PDB file of N, CA and C in Angstrom:
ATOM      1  N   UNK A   1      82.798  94.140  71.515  1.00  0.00           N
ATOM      2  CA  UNK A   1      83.611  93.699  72.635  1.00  0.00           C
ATOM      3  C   UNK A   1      83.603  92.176  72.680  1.00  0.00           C
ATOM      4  N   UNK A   2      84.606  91.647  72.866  1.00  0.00           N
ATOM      5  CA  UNK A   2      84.774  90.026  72.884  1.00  0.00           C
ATOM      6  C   UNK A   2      85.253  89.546  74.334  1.00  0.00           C
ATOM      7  N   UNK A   3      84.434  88.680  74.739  1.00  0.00           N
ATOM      8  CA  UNK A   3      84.866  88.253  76.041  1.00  0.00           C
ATOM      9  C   UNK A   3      85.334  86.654  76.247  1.00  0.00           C
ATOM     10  N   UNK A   4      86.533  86.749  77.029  1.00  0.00           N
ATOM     11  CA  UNK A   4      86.778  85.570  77.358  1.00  0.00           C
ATOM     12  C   UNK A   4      86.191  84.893  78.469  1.00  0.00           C
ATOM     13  N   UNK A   5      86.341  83.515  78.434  1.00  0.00           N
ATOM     14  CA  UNK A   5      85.154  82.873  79.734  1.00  0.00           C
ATOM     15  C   UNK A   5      86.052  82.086  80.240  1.00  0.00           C
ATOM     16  N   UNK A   6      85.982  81.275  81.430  1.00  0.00           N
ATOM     17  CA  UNK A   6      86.969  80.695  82.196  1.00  0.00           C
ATOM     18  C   UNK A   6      86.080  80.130  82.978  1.00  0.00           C
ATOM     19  N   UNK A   7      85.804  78.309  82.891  1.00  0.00           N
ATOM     20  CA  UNK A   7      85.072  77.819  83.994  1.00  0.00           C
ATOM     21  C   UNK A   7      85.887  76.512  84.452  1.00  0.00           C
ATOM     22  N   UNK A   8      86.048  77.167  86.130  1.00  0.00           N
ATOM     23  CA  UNK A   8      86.580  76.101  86.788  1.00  0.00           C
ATOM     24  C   UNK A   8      85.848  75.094  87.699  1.00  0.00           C
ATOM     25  N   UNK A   9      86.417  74.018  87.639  1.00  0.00           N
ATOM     26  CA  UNK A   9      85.396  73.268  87.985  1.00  0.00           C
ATOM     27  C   UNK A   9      86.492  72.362  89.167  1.00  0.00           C
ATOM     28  N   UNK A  10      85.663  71.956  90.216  1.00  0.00           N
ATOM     29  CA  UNK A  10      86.044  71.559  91.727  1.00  0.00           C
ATOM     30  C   UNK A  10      84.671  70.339  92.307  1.00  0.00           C
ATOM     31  N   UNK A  11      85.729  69.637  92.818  1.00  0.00           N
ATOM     32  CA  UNK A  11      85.208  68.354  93.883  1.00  0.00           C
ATOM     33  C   UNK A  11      84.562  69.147  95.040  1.00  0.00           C
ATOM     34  N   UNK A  12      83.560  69.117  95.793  1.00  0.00           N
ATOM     35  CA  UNK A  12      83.237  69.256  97.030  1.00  0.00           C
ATOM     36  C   UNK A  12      84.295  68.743  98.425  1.00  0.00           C
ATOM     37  N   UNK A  13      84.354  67.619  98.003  1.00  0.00           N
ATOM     38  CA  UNK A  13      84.997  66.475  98.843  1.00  0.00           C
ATOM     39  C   UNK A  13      85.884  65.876  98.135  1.00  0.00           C
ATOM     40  N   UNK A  14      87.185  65.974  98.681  1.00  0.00           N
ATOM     41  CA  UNK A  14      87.898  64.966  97.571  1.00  0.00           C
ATOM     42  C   UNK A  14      88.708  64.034  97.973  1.00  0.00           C
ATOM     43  N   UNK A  15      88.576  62.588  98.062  1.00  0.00           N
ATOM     44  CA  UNK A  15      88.574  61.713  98.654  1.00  0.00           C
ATOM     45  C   UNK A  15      89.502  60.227  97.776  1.00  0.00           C
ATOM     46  N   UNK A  16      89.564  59.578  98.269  1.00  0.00           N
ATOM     47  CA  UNK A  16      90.576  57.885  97.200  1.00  0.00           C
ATOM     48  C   UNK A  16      89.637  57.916  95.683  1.00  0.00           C
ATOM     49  N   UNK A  17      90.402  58.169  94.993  1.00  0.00           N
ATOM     50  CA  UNK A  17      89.615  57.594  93.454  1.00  0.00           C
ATOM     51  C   UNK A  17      88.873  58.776  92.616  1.00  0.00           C
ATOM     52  N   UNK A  18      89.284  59.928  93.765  1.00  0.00           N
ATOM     53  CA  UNK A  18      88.497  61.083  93.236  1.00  0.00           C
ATOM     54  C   UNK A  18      89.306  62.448  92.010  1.00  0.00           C
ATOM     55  N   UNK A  19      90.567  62.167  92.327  1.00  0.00           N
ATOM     56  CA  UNK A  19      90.947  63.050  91.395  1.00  0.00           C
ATOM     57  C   UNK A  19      91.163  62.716  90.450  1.00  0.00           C
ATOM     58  N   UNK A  20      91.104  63.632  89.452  1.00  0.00           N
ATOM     59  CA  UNK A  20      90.450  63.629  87.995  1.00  0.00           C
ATOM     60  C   UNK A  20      91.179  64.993  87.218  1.00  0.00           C
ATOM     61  N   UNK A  21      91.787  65.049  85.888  1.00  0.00           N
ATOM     62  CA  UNK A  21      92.908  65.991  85.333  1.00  0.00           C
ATOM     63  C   UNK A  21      91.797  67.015  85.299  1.00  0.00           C
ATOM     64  N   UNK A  22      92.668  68.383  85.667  1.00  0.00           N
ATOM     65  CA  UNK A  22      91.541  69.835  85.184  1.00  0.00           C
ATOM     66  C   UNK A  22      90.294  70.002  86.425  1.00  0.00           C
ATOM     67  N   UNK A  23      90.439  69.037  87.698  1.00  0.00           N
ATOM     68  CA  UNK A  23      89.142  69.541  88.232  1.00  0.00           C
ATOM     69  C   UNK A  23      89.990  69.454  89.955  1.00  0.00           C
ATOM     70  N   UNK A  24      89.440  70.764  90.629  1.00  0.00           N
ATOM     71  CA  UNK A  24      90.420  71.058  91.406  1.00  0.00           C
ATOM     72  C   UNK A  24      89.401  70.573  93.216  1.00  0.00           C
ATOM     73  N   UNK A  25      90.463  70.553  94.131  1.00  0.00           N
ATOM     74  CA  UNK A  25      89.712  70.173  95.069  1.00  0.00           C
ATOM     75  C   UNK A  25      89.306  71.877  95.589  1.00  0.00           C
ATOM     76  N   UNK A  26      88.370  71.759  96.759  1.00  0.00           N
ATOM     77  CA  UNK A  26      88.023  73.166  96.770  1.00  0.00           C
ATOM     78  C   UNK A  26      88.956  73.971  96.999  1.00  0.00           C
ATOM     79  N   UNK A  27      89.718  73.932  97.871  1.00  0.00           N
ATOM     80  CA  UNK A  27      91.025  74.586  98.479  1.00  0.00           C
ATOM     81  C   UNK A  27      91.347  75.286  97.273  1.00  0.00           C
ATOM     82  N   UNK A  28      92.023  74.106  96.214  1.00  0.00           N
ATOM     83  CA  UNK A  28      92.552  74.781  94.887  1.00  0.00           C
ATOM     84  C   UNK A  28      92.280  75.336  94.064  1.00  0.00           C
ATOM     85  N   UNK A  29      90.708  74.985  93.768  1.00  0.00           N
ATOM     86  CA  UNK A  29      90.112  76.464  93.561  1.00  0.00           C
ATOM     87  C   UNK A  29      89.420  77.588  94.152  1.00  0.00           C
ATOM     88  N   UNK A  30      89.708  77.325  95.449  1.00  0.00           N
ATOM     89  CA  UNK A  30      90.106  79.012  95.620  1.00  0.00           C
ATOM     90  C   UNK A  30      91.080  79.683  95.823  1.00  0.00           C
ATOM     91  N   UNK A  31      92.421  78.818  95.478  1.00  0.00           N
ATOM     92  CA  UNK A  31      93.394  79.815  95.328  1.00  0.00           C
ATOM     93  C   UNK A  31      93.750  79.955  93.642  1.00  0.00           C
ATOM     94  N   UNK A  32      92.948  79.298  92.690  1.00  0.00           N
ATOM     95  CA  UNK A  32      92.978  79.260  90.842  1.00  0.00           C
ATOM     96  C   UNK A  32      91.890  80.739  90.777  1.00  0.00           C
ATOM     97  N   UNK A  33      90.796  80.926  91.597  1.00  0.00           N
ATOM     98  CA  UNK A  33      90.265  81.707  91.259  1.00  0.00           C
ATOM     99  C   UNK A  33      90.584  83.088  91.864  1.00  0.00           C
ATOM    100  N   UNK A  34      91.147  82.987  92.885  1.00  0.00           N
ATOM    101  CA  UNK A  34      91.858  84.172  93.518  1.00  0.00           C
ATOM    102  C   UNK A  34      92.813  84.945  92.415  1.00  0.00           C
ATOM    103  N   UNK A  35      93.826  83.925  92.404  1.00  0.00           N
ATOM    104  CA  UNK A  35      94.754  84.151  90.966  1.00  0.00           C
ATOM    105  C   UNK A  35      94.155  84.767  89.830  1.00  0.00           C
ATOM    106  N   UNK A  36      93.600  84.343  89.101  1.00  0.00           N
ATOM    107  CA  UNK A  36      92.450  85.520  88.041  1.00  0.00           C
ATOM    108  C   UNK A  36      91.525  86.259  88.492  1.00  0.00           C
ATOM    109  N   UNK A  37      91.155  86.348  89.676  1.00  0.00           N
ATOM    110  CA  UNK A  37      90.548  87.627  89.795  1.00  0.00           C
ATOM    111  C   UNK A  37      92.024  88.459  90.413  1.00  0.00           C
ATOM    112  N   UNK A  38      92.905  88.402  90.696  1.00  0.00           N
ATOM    113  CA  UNK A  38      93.924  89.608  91.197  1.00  0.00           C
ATOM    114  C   UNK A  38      94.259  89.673  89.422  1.00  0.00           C
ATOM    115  N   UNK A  39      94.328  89.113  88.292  1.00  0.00           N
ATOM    116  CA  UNK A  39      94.624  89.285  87.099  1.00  0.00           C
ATOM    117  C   UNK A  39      93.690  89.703  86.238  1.00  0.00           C
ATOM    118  N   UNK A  40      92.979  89.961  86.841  1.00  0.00           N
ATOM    119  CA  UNK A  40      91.702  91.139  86.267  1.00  0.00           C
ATOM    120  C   UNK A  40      90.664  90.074  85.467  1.00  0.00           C
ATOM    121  N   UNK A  41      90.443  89.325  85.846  1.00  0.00           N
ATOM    122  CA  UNK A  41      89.094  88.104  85.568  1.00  0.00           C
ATOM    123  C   UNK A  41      88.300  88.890  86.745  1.00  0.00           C
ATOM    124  N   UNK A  42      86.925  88.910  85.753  1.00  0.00           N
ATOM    125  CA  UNK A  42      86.194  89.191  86.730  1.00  0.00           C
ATOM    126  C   UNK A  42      84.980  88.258  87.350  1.00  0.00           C
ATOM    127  N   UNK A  43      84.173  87.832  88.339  1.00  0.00           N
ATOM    128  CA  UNK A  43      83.422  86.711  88.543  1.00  0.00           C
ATOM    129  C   UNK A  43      81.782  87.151  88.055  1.00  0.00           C
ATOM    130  N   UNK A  44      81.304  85.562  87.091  1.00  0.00           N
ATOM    131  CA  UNK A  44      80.070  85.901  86.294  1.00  0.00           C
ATOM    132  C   UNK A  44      78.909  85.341  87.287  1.00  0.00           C
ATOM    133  N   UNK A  45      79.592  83.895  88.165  1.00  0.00           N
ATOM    134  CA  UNK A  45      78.461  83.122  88.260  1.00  0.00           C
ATOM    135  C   UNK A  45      79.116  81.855  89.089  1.00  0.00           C
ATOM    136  N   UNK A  46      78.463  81.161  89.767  1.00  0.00           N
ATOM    137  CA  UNK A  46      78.862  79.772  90.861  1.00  0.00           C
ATOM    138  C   UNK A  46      77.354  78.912  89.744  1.00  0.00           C
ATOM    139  N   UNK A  47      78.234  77.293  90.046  1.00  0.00           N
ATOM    140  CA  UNK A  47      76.653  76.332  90.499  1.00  0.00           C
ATOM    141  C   UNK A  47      77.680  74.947  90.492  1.00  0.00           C
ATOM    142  N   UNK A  48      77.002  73.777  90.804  1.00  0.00           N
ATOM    143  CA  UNK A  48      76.963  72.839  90.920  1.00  0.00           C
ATOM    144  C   UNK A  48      76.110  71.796  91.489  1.00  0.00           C
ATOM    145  N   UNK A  49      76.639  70.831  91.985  1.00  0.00           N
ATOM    146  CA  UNK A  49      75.469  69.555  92.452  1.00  0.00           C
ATOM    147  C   UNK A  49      76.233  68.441  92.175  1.00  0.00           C
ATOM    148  N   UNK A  50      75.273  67.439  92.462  1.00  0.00           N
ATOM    149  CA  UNK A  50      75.655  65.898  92.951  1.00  0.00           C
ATOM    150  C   UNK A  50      76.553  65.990  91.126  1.00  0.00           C
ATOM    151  N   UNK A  51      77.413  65.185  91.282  1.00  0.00           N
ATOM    152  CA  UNK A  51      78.218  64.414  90.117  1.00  0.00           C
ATOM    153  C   UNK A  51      77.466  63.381  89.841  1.00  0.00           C
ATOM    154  N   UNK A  52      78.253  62.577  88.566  1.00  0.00           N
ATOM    155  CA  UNK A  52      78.096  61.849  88.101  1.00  0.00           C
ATOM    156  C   UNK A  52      77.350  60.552  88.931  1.00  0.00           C
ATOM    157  N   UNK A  53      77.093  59.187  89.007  1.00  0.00           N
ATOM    158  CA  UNK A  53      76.713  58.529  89.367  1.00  0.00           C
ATOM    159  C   UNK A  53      78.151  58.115  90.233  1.00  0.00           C
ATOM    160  N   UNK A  54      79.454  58.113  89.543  1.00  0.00           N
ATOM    161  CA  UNK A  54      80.259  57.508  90.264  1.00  0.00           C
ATOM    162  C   UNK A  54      81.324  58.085  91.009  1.00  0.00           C
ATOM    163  N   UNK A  55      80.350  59.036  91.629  1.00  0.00           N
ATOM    164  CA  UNK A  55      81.363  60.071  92.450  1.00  0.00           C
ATOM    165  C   UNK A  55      80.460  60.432  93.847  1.00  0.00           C
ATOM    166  N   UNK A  56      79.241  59.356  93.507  1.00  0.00           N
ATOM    167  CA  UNK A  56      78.507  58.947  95.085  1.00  0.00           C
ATOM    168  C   UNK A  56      78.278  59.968  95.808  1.00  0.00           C
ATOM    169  N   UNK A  57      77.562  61.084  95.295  1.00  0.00           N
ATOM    170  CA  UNK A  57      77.018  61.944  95.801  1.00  0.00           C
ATOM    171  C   UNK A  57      78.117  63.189  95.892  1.00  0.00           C
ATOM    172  N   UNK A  58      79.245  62.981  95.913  1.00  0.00           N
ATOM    173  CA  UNK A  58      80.652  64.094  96.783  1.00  0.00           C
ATOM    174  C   UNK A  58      80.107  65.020  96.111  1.00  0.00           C
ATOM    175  N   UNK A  59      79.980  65.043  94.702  1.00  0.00           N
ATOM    176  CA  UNK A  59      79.321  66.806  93.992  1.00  0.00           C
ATOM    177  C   UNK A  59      80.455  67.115  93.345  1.00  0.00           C
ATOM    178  N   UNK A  60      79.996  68.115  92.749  1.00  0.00           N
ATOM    179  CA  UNK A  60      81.174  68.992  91.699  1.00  0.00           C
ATOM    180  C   UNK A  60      80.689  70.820  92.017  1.00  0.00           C
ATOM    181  N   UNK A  61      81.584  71.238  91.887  1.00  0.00           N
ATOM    182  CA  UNK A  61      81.435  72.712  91.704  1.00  0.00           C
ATOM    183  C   UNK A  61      81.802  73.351  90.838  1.00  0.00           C
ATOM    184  N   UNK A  62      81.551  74.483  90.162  1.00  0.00           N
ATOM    185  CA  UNK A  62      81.763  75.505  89.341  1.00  0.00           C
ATOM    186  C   UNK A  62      81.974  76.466  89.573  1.00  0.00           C
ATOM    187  N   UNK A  63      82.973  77.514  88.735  1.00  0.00           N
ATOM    188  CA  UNK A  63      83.085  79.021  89.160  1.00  0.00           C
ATOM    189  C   UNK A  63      82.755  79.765  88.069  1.00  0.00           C
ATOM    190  N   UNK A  64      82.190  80.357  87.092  1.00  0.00           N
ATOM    191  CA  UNK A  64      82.578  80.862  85.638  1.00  0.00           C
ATOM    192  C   UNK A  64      83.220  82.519  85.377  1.00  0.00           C
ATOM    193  N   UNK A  65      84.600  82.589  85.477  1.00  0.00           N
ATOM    194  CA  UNK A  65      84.673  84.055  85.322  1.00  0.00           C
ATOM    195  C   UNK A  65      85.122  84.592  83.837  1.00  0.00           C
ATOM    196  N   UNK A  66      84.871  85.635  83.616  1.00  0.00           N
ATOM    197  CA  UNK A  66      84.867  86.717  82.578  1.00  0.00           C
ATOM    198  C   UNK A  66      85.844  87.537  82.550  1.00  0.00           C
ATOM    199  N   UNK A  67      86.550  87.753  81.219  1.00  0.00           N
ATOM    200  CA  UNK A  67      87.277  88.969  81.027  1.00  0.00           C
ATOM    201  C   UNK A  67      87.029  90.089  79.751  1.00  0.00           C
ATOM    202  N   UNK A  68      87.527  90.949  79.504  1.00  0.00           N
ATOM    203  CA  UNK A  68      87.562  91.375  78.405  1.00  0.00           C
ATOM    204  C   UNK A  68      88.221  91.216  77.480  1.00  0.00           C
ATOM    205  N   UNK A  69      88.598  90.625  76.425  1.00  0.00           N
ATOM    206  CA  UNK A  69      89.828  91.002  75.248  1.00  0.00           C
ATOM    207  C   UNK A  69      89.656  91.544  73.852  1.00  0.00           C
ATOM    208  N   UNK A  70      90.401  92.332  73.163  1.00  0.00           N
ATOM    209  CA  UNK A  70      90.879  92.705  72.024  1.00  0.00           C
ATOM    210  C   UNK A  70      91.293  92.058  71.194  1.00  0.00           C
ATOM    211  N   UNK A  71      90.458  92.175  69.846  1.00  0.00           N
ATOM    212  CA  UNK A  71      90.825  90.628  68.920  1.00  0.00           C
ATOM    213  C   UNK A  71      91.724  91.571  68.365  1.00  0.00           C
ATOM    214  N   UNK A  72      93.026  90.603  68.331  1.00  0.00           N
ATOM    215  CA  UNK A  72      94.052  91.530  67.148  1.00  0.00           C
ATOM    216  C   UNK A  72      94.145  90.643  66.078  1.00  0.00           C
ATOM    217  N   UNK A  73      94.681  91.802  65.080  1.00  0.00           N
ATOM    218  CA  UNK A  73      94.531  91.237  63.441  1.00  0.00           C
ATOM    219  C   UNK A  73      95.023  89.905  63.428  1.00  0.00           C
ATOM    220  N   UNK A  74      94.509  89.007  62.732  1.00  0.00           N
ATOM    221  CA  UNK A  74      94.751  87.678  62.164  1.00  0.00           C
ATOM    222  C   UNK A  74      95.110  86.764  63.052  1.00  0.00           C
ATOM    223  N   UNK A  75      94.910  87.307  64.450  1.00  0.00           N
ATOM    224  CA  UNK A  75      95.056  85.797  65.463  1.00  0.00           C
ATOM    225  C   UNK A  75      93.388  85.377  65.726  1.00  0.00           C
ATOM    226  N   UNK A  76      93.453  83.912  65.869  1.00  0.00           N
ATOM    227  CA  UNK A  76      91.803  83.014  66.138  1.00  0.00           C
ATOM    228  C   UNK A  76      91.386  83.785  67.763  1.00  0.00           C
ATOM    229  N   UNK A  77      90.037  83.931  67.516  1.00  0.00           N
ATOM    230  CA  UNK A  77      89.591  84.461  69.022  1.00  0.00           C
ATOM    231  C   UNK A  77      89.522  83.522  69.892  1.00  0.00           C
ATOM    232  N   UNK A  78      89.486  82.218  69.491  1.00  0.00           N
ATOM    233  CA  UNK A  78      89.943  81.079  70.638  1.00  0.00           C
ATOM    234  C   UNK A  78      91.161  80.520  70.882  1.00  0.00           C
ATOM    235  N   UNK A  79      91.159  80.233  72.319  1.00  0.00           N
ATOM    236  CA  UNK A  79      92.272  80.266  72.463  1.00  0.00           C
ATOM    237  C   UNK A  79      92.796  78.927  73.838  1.00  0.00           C
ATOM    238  N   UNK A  80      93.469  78.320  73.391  1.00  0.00           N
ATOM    239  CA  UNK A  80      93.756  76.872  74.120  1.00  0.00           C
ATOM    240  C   UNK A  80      94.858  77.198  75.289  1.00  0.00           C
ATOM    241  N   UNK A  81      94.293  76.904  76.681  1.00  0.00           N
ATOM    242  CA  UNK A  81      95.547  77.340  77.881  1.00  0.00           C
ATOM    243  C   UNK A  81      95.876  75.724  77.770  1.00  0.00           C
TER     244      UNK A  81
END
């Protein structure tokens, strides 16, 4: 069985200077993760904590969810959204 993984990653607080491509404020990911779990992603795991040095404590969050897939003949099992 081959599983696909999906980790989204979110600001706590998101504030002047804070957004950044691919990382969602919380709001937005919880409506990114809503969206794959009604699409049959299922949820593995949460974490986060303080960010980087220059994101002054605001934090980052994580979601990591899981699916199942079927490798079919001669396509790569990875796969670029």
């Amino acid at each position: 069985m081959v599983k696909e993984v999906k980790i989204i990653v979110f600001i706590l607080e998101r504030g002047p200077g804070y957004d950044s491509e691919n990382v969602f404020s919380r709001t937005e990911a919880e409506w990114e993760i809503g969206k794959h779990l009604s699409d049959g992603w299922k949820y593995l795991g949460t974490g986060g904590g303080s960010g980087a040095d220059e994101l002054k404590g605001v934090g980052l969050g994580f979601v990591i969810l899981t699916r199942d897939v079927s490798p079919v003949e001669g396509k790569p099992l990875i796969r670029k959204d």
